Amino acid sequence: MAGKILVFVDLPDGELDETGRGLLSYGSRLAGILGSPWEVVTPIVCSGEQMAGFGAYGVPAITRVDGGSLLDTPALLGQTLAALAAANGATLFVLPHNALGATLAPVIAATLDAAILTEIVTASHDADGLRIARQALGGRVAETKVWDGSRPLVVTVPTRCLSQVLMPTVRPSTPAVETWRPAAMPAEAAARVTGRIPPDPQTVDLTEAEVIFSAGKGCDAVTFDMLKELCRLLNVSFGVTRPVYDLGWTGFERMVGQTGRTVTPRFYLALGISGSMHHVGGIKDSRRIVAVNNDAKAPIFPNADEGFVADLKEVLPHLLARAKSAIGGAP
Ligand SMILES: Cc1cc2nc3c(=O)[nH]c(=O)nc-3n(C[C@H](O)[C@H](O)[C@H](O)COP(=O)(O)OP(=O)(O)OC[C@H]3O[C@@H](n4cnc5c(N)ncnc54)[C@H](O)[C@@H]3O)c2cc1C
């Protein structure tokens, strides 16, 4: 049905990270269900070790786009990737929905005059084409679209949906590596990246947070302060349930649930949270939920991947002490 599938992998800090490996799984699976050839596109020069990482996912080929410091000019990189897709007869372009991928995707789509679907969560193939479900803007937009392949498509996949599955049916490969440079470099970009500031988990919007530790009514003032200290030490975000918000301990932007934020972190730790439907409705798309509650019958447990029946007054001091010793003493 589709032409070639291009999967964009950017190797942040020079490493094939969890997102990159998840994308390779995703690309390999899409190629399998569409019966299409696929390859990886990267702006990075890969080492032998990185090549072996790609090979484990059966990547048949890697094209490195060459063009100076393209990573600092996303508009130029996007146009260059679009030119590569056009030259390759690619009809499906897959990117991660992170800061870079979400910037590149609209540029590629506009340059190719392709359709674009951001934050796709599942894809399956039926007689009508590729059936794609997306959940955008922290779950506020949910829809399913069918792509019939008649027009190129650019998709972004949220990093939380990228699991690094090594499929038994995929044979390890030694990818063919090629460097590609467009015949004419796109014109100078209006915007250039001059520096990168990582998001601060203490202030980041909870809908974007990767890891959230949340406090419920089972926390008292002492354990709540310990939790905040733990979050600061481990550099993760913290959230609260409605009763905790009602106590005035945090701003509304920290409240998680149906009337608060709908969150989709990789990891959600629910501490002293009963698991009402109003709260669970806002966390159910988290990749992994772990709950601690002193009531073995608390409704949070059937909604969690892992649960611990324990008293927070014992657990939190212990966690805090472990965190402090792991990072070499309290800052
Ligand atoms: C229209 C509507 C909208 C709502 N929207 C939201 C929303 O967006 N978000 C939200 O969170 N709620 C919302 N609520 C409220 C919701 O229904 C629940 O009341 C709330 O989620 C319960 O919060 P909780 O789990 O912190 O408290 P509780 O239900 O009181 O649970 C506290 C838990 O802590 C455990 N516990 C107590 N002491 C300890 C200890 N020492 N160690 C370990 N565990 C302990 C208890 O066993 C208990 O399970 C909404 C309600 C309504 C009606």
GROMACS .gro file of C-alpha atoms and ligand atoms in nm:
model
  384
    1MET     CA    1   0.000   0.000   0.000
    2ALA     CA    2   0.257   0.260   0.108
    3GLY     CA    3   0.588   0.354  -0.045
    4LYS     CA    4   0.896   0.365   0.172
    5ILE     CA    5   0.866   0.445   0.544
    6LEU     CA    6   1.125   0.686   0.685
    7VAL     CA    7   1.184   0.685   1.060
    8PHE     CA    8   1.362   0.988   1.207
    9VAL     CA    9   1.603   0.913   1.493
   10ASP     CA   10   1.814   1.196   1.636
   11LEU     CA   11   2.041   1.022   1.895
   12PRO     CA   12   2.034   1.288   2.169
   13ASP     CA   13   2.371   1.302   2.353
   14GLY     CA   14   2.499   1.063   2.088
   15GLU     CA   15   2.297   0.772   2.227
   16LEU     CA   16   2.026   0.552   2.085
   17ASP     CA   17   1.800   0.630   2.380
   18GLU     CA   18   1.467   0.477   2.487
   19THR     CA   19   1.276   0.701   2.244
   20GLY     CA   20   1.507   0.605   1.957
   21ARG     CA   21   1.478   0.233   2.029
   22GLY     CA   22   1.101   0.266   2.066
   23LEU     CA   23   1.086   0.437   1.726
   24LEU     CA   24   1.282   0.153   1.567
   25SER     CA   25   1.030  -0.095   1.710
   26TYR     CA   26   0.748   0.121   1.581
   27GLY     CA   27   0.902   0.156   1.234
   28SER     CA   28   0.971  -0.213   1.209
   29ARG     CA   29   0.611  -0.295   1.314
   30LEU     CA   30   0.461  -0.045   1.067
   31ALA     CA   31   0.677  -0.188   0.788
   32GLY     CA   32   0.547  -0.533   0.882
   33ILE     CA   33   0.178  -0.441   0.881
   34LEU     CA   34   0.201  -0.230   0.564
   35GLY     CA   35   0.439  -0.465   0.383
   36SER     CA   36   0.657  -0.163   0.298
   37PRO     CA   37   1.031  -0.108   0.297
   38TRP     CA   38   1.164   0.117   0.570
   39GLU     CA   39   1.480   0.291   0.677
   40VAL     CA   40   1.617   0.526   0.937
   41VAL     CA   41   1.708   0.890   0.875
   42THR     CA   42   1.939   1.073   1.111
   43PRO     CA   43   2.139   1.394   1.107
   44ILE     CA   44   2.406   1.228   1.326
   45VAL     CA   45   2.723   1.043   1.221
   46CYS     CA   46   2.681   0.699   1.383
   47SER     CA   47   2.954   0.503   1.559
   48GLY     CA   48   2.999   0.127   1.522
   49GLU     CA   49   2.829   0.072   1.858
   50GLN     CA   50   2.528   0.277   1.751
   51MET     CA   51   2.511   0.078   1.426
   52ALA     CA   52   2.490  -0.244   1.627
   53GLY     CA   53   2.204  -0.086   1.826
   54PHE     CA   54   2.015  -0.016   1.502
   55GLY     CA   55   2.093  -0.362   1.368
   56ALA     CA   56   1.926  -0.528   1.668
   57TYR     CA   57   1.594  -0.390   1.539
   58GLY     CA   58   1.653  -0.518   1.188
   59VAL     CA   59   1.703  -0.170   1.041
   60PRO     CA   60   1.781  -0.235   0.675
   61ALA     CA   61   1.939   0.103   0.595
   62ILE     CA   62   2.041   0.431   0.755
   63THR     CA   63   2.061   0.759   0.565
   64ARG     CA   64   2.251   1.037   0.730
   65VAL     CA   65   2.146   1.378   0.606
   66ASP     CA   66   2.451   1.594   0.571
   67GLY     CA   67   2.426   1.969   0.582
   68GLY     CA   68   2.634   2.132   0.852
   69SER     CA   69   2.459   2.217   1.176
   70LEU     CA   70   2.109   2.130   1.060
   71LEU     CA   71   2.003   2.037   1.415
   72ASP     CA   72   2.035   2.406   1.507
   73THR     CA   73   1.806   2.514   1.223
   74PRO     CA   74   1.500   2.288   1.247
   75ALA     CA   75   1.327   2.465   0.957
   76LEU     CA   76   1.620   2.381   0.725
   77LEU     CA   77   1.644   2.028   0.863
   78GLY     CA   78   1.269   1.981   0.802
   79GLN     CA   79   1.299   2.100   0.442
   80THR     CA   80   1.604   1.878   0.389
   81LEU     CA   81   1.418   1.574   0.528
   82ALA     CA   82   1.124   1.654   0.299
   83ALA     CA   83   1.360   1.668  -0.001
   84LEU     CA   84   1.503   1.329   0.103
   85ALA     CA   85   1.152   1.182   0.133
   86ALA     CA   86   1.062   1.312  -0.213
   87ALA     CA   87   1.387   1.177  -0.364
   88ASN     CA   88   1.328   0.838  -0.197
   89GLY     CA   89   0.963   0.798  -0.291
   90ALA     CA   90   0.879   0.781   0.081
   91THR     CA   91   0.510   0.814   0.164
   92LEU     CA   92   0.516   0.774   0.540
   93PHE     CA   93   0.744   0.976   0.767
   94VAL     CA   94   0.757   0.881   1.137
   95LEU     CA   95   0.898   1.114   1.404
   96PRO     CA   96   0.896   1.121   1.784
   97HIS     CA   97   0.657   1.372   1.941
   98ASN     CA   98   0.933   1.547   2.135
   99ALA     CA   99   1.048   1.908   2.098
  100LEU     CA  100   1.248   1.837   1.780
  101GLY     CA  101   1.006   1.592   1.616
  102ALA     CA  102   0.704   1.814   1.681
  103THR     CA  103   0.892   2.107   1.522
  104LEU     CA  104   1.008   1.912   1.217
  105ALA     CA  105   0.681   1.733   1.138
  106PRO     CA  106   0.480   2.039   1.019
  107VAL     CA  107   0.776   2.165   0.813
  108ILE     CA  108   0.811   1.826   0.640
  109ALA     CA  109   0.435   1.802   0.583
  110ALA     CA  110   0.407   2.157   0.445
  111THR     CA  111   0.709   2.111   0.215
  112LEU     CA  112   0.579   1.776   0.082
  113ASP     CA  113   0.217   1.891   0.077
  114ALA     CA  114   0.153   1.581   0.288
  115ALA     CA  115  -0.114   1.505   0.547
  116ILE     CA  116  -0.003   1.522   0.910
  117LEU     CA  117  -0.126   1.337   1.220
  118THR     CA  118   0.044   1.425   1.548
  119GLU     CA  119   0.052   1.221   1.869
  120ILE     CA  120  -0.066   0.893   1.722
  121VAL     CA  121  -0.112   0.617   1.976
  122THR     CA  122  -0.209   0.308   1.777
  123ALA     CA  123  -0.202   0.201   1.414
  124SER     CA  124  -0.359  -0.105   1.255
  125HIS     CA  125  -0.421  -0.206   0.897
  126ASP     CA  126  -0.756  -0.304   0.746
  127ALA     CA  127  -0.922  -0.304   0.404
  128ASP     CA  128  -0.966   0.076   0.408
  129GLY     CA  129  -0.603   0.149   0.486
  130LEU     CA  130  -0.400   0.235   0.793
  131ARG     CA  131  -0.635   0.306   1.084
  132ILE     CA  132  -0.465   0.552   1.314
  133ALA     CA  133  -0.584   0.663   1.659
  134ARG     CA  134  -0.446   0.982   1.806
  135GLN     CA  135  -0.472   1.146   2.146
  136ALA     CA  136  -0.347   1.501   2.135
  137LEU     CA  137  -0.317   1.792   2.377
  138GLY     CA  138  -0.296   1.584   2.693
  139GLY     CA  139  -0.583   1.359   2.584
  140ARG     CA  140  -0.826   1.645   2.515
  141VAL     CA  141  -0.841   1.550   2.147
  142ALA     CA  142  -0.911   1.186   2.064
  143GLU     CA  143  -0.991   1.070   1.714
  144THR     CA  144  -0.935   0.792   1.463
  145LYS     CA  145  -0.840   0.855   1.101
  146VAL     CA  146  -0.785   0.623   0.807
  147TRP     CA  147  -0.490   0.680   0.575
  148ASP     CA  148  -0.546   0.524   0.231
  149GLY     CA  149  -0.193   0.595   0.109
  150SER     CA  150  -0.306   0.824  -0.174
  151ARG     CA  151  -0.107   1.114  -0.029
  152PRO     CA  152   0.214   1.118   0.178
  153LEU     CA  153   0.163   1.122   0.553
  154VAL     CA  154   0.377   1.260   0.836
  155VAL     CA  155   0.310   1.122   1.186
  156THR     CA  156   0.451   1.190   1.531
  157VAL     CA  157   0.440   0.930   1.811
  158PRO     CA  158   0.434   1.042   2.178
  159THR     CA  159   0.740   0.914   2.358
  160ARG     CA  160   0.517   0.745   2.621
  161CYS     CA  161   0.381   0.518   2.344
  162LEU     CA  162   0.723   0.408   2.230
  163SER     CA  163   0.819   0.082   2.394
  164GLN     CA  164   1.141  -0.087   2.298
  165VAL     CA  165   1.009  -0.421   2.185
  166LEU     CA  166   1.260  -0.650   2.023
  167MET     CA  167   1.033  -0.862   1.809
  168PRO     CA  168   1.128  -1.229   1.779
  169THR     CA  169   1.031  -1.221   1.409
  170VAL     CA  170   1.280  -0.943   1.336
  171ARG     CA  171   1.618  -1.066   1.219
  172PRO     CA  172   1.916  -0.856   1.333
  173SER     CA  173   2.072  -0.670   1.043
  174THR     CA  174   2.387  -0.488   0.941
  175PRO     CA  175   2.231  -0.167   0.809
  176ALA     CA  176   2.358  -0.018   0.484
  177VAL     CA  177   2.476   0.336   0.559
  178GLU     CA  178   2.455   0.622   0.314
  179THR     CA  179   2.516   0.995   0.343
  180TRP     CA  180   2.272   1.218   0.160
  181ARG     CA  181   2.299   1.585   0.076
  182PRO     CA  182   2.033   1.775  -0.116
  183ALA     CA  183   2.136   1.907  -0.458
  184ALA     CA  184   2.057   2.259  -0.338
  185MET     CA  185   2.055   2.347   0.031
  186PRO     CA  186   1.734   2.521   0.143
  187ALA     CA  187   1.760   2.897   0.193
  188GLU     CA  188   1.877   3.040   0.527
  189ALA     CA  189   1.632   2.978   0.812
  190ALA     CA  190   1.472   3.264   1.000
  191ALA     CA  191   1.519   3.091   1.337
  192ARG     CA  192   1.835   2.929   1.473
  193VAL     CA  193   1.865   2.735   1.801
  194THR     CA  194   2.125   2.912   2.015
  195GLY     CA  195   2.096   2.695   2.327
  196ARG     CA  196   1.892   2.415   2.482
  197ILE     CA  197   1.741   2.440   2.829
  198PRO     CA  198   1.599   2.110   2.958
  199PRO     CA  199   1.249   2.136   3.109
  200ASP     CA  200   1.240   2.178   3.488
  201PRO     CA  201   1.021   1.895   3.628
  202GLN     CA  202   0.929   2.122   3.921
  203THR     CA  203   0.761   2.374   3.692
  204VAL     CA  204   0.680   2.183   3.372
  205ASP     CA  205   0.311   2.154   3.278
  206LEU     CA  206   0.199   1.818   3.422
  207THR     CA  207   0.053   1.717   3.086
  208GLU     CA  208   0.413   1.712   2.957
  209ALA     CA  209   0.576   1.553   3.263
  210GLU     CA  210   0.767   1.226   3.217
  211VAL     CA  211   0.753   1.112   3.580
  212ILE     CA  212   0.497   1.225   3.841
  213PHE     CA  213   0.483   1.142   4.212
  214SER     CA  214   0.137   1.239   4.342
  215ALA     CA  215   0.011   1.296   4.694
  216GLY     CA  216  -0.339   1.204   4.808
  217LYS     CA  217  -0.522   1.267   5.132
  218GLY     CA  218  -0.319   0.983   5.285
  219CYS     CA  219  -0.029   1.230   5.307
  220ASP     CA  220  -0.021   1.460   5.608
  221ALA     CA  221   0.171   1.788   5.619
  222VAL     CA  222   0.493   1.610   5.718
  223THR     CA  223   0.482   1.336   5.453
  224PHE     CA  224   0.369   1.590   5.192
  225ASP     CA  225   0.685   1.797   5.257
  226MET     CA  226   0.892   1.480   5.234
  227LEU     CA  227   0.732   1.399   4.901
  228LYS     CA  228   0.813   1.745   4.765
  229GLU     CA  229   1.171   1.706   4.886
  230LEU     CA  230   1.193   1.362   4.722
  231CYS     CA  231   1.063   1.504   4.392
  232ARG     CA  232   1.322   1.782   4.407
  233LEU     CA  233   1.607   1.538   4.477
  234LEU     CA  234   1.504   1.297   4.204
  235ASN     CA  235   1.413   1.580   3.965
  236VAL     CA  236   1.062   1.455   3.898
  237SER     CA  237   0.727   1.636   3.891
  238PHE     CA  238   0.474   1.625   4.171
  239GLY     CA  239   0.096   1.625   4.157
  240VAL     CA  240  -0.194   1.612   4.402
  241THR     CA  241  -0.552   1.490   4.428
  242ARG     CA  242  -0.842   1.725   4.475
  243PRO     CA  243  -0.862   1.702   4.857
  244VAL     CA  244  -0.494   1.796   4.877
  245TYR     CA  245  -0.550   2.088   4.641
  246ASP     CA  246  -0.849   2.190   4.854
  247LEU     CA  247  -0.615   2.210   5.156
  248GLY     CA  248  -0.439   2.494   4.972
  249TRP     CA  249  -0.102   2.312   4.965
  250THR     CA  250  -0.052   2.363   4.590
  251GLY     CA  251  -0.183   2.559   4.294
  252PHE     CA  252  -0.459   2.422   4.072
  253GLU     CA  253  -0.202   2.340   3.801
  254ARG     CA  254  -0.074   2.051   4.021
  255MET     CA  255  -0.417   1.886   4.055
  256VAL     CA  256  -0.449   1.562   3.859
  257GLY     CA  257  -0.778   1.410   3.750
  258GLN     CA  258  -1.095   1.473   3.560
  259THR     CA  259  -1.126   1.839   3.659
  260GLY     CA  260  -0.750   1.877   3.699
  261ARG     CA  261  -0.480   1.776   3.453
  262THR     CA  262  -0.508   1.462   3.241
  263VAL     CA  263  -0.156   1.324   3.258
  264THR     CA  264   0.030   1.065   3.051
  265PRO     CA  265   0.374   1.018   3.213
  266ARG     CA  266   0.598   0.718   3.170
  267PHE     CA  267   0.570   0.661   3.545
  268TYR     CA  268   0.300   0.769   3.792
  269LEU     CA  269   0.347   0.706   4.163
  270ALA     CA  270   0.022   0.739   4.361
  271LEU     CA  271   0.091   0.792   4.732
  272GLY     CA  272  -0.203   0.773   4.968
  273ILE     CA  273  -0.455   0.804   4.686
  274SER     CA  274  -0.776   0.602   4.713
  275GLY     CA  275  -0.831   0.576   4.335
  276SER     CA  276  -1.166   0.745   4.278
  277MET     CA  277  -1.289   0.745   3.922
  278HIS     CA  278  -1.241   1.122   3.909
  279HIS     CA  279  -0.871   1.078   3.977
  280VAL     CA  280  -0.811   0.756   3.783
  281GLY     CA  281  -0.981   0.912   3.476
  282GLY     CA  282  -0.693   1.158   3.461
  283ILE     CA  283  -0.405   0.906   3.498
  284LYS     CA  284  -0.521   0.591   3.318
  285ASP     CA  285  -0.304   0.653   3.009
  286SER     CA  286   0.015   0.667   3.213
  287ARG     CA  287   0.258   0.401   3.094
  288ARG     CA  288   0.316   0.259   3.441
  289ILE     CA  289   0.122   0.326   3.761
  290VAL     CA  290   0.256   0.227   4.101
  291ALA     CA  291   0.044   0.281   4.413
  292VAL     CA  292   0.122   0.289   4.784
  293ASN     CA  293  -0.176   0.278   5.020
  294ASN     CA  294  -0.228   0.137   5.371
  295ASP     CA  295  -0.565  -0.007   5.273
  296ALA     CA  296  -0.530  -0.330   5.073
  297LYS     CA  297  -0.883  -0.281   4.940
  298ALA     CA  298  -0.823   0.071   4.803
  299PRO     CA  299  -0.964   0.100   4.448
  300ILE     CA  300  -0.634   0.240   4.321
  301PHE     CA  301  -0.480  -0.109   4.332
  302PRO     CA  302  -0.683  -0.267   4.048
  303ASN     CA  303  -0.589   0.039   3.840
  304ALA     CA  304  -0.217   0.011   3.914
  305ASP     CA  305   0.053  -0.201   3.750
  306GLU     CA  306   0.214  -0.254   4.087
  307GLY     CA  307   0.088  -0.187   4.438
  308PHE     CA  308   0.233  -0.177   4.787
  309VAL     CA  309   0.024  -0.195   5.103
  310ALA     CA  310   0.225   0.026   5.335
  311ASP     CA  311   0.209   0.330   5.560
  312LEU     CA  312   0.347   0.647   5.401
  313LYS     CA  313   0.482   0.756   5.738
  314GLU     CA  314   0.724   0.464   5.710
  315VAL     CA  315   0.774   0.455   5.334
  316LEU     CA  316   0.850   0.823   5.265
  317PRO     CA  317   1.130   0.869   5.520
  318HIS     CA  318   1.286   0.551   5.384
  319LEU     CA  319   1.258   0.666   5.019
  320LEU     CA  320   1.397   1.005   5.110
  321ALA     CA  321   1.696   0.854   5.291
  322ARG     CA  322   1.765   0.621   4.994
  323ALA     CA  323   1.744   0.911   4.749
  324LYS     CA  324   1.981   1.122   4.960
  325SER     CA  325   2.238   0.845   4.993
  326ALA     CA  326   2.210   0.760   4.621
  327ILE     CA  327   2.296   1.115   4.518
  328GLY     CA  328   2.571   1.145   4.775
  329GLY     CA  329   2.407   1.335   5.058
  330ALA     CA  330   2.145   1.606   5.072
  331PRO     CA  331   2.219   1.914   4.863
  332LIG     C1  332  -1.724   1.642   3.980
  332LIG     C2  333  -1.604   1.595   4.055
  332LIG     C3  334  -1.480   1.613   3.998
  332LIG     C4  335  -1.366   1.569   4.067
  332LIG     N1  336  -1.245   1.588   4.008
  332LIG     C5  337  -1.134   1.540   4.071
  332LIG     C6  338  -1.005   1.552   4.012
  332LIG     O1  339  -0.987   1.611   3.906
  332LIG     N2  340  -0.901   1.500   4.079
  332LIG     C7  341  -0.912   1.435   4.198
  332LIG     O2  342  -0.812   1.387   4.252
  332LIG     N3  343  -1.034   1.425   4.256
  332LIG     C8  344  -1.144   1.477   4.196
  332LIG     N4  345  -1.264   1.465   4.259
  332LIG     C9  346  -1.267   1.409   4.394
  332LIG    C10  347  -1.268   1.257   4.393
  332LIG     O3  348  -1.399   1.210   4.377
  332LIG    C11  349  -1.209   1.200   4.523
  332LIG     O4  350  -1.278   1.253   4.632
  332LIG    C12  351  -1.061   1.230   4.538
  332LIG     O5  352  -0.991   1.193   4.422
  332LIG    C13  353  -1.005   1.152   4.656
  332LIG     O6  354  -0.875   1.196   4.681
  332LIG     P1  355  -0.773   1.110   4.769
  332LIG     O7  356  -0.755   0.978   4.706
  332LIG     O8  357  -0.655   1.196   4.792
  332LIG     O9  358  -0.847   1.101   4.911
  332LIG     P2  359  -0.921   0.981   4.981
  332LIG    O10  360  -1.029   0.927   4.895
  332LIG    O11  361  -0.959   1.032   5.116
  332LIG    O12  362  -0.812   0.867   4.995
  332LIG    C14  363  -0.702   0.873   5.080
  332LIG    C15  364  -0.632   0.739   5.073
  332LIG    O13  365  -0.513   0.744   5.148
  332LIG    C16  366  -0.499   0.621   5.217
  332LIG     N5  367  -0.418   0.648   5.335
  332LIG    C17  368  -0.452   0.716   5.448
  332LIG     N6  369  -0.349   0.725   5.532
  332LIG    C18  370  -0.246   0.661   5.474
  332LIG    C19  371  -0.111   0.635   5.511
  332LIG     N7  372  -0.060   0.679   5.627
  332LIG     N8  373  -0.032   0.564   5.427
  332LIG    C20  374  -0.080   0.518   5.309
  332LIG     N9  375  -0.207   0.541   5.268
  332LIG    C21  376  -0.289   0.613   5.349
  332LIG    C22  377  -0.637   0.575   5.250
  332LIG    O14  378  -0.642   0.435   5.265
  332LIG    C23  379  -0.715   0.623   5.128
  332LIG    O15  380  -0.726   0.521   5.031
  332LIG    C24  381  -1.380   1.508   4.193
  332LIG    C25  382  -1.505   1.491   4.248
  332LIG    C26  383  -1.617   1.535   4.182
  332LIG    C27  384  -1.752   1.516   4.244
   0.00000   0.00000   0.00000
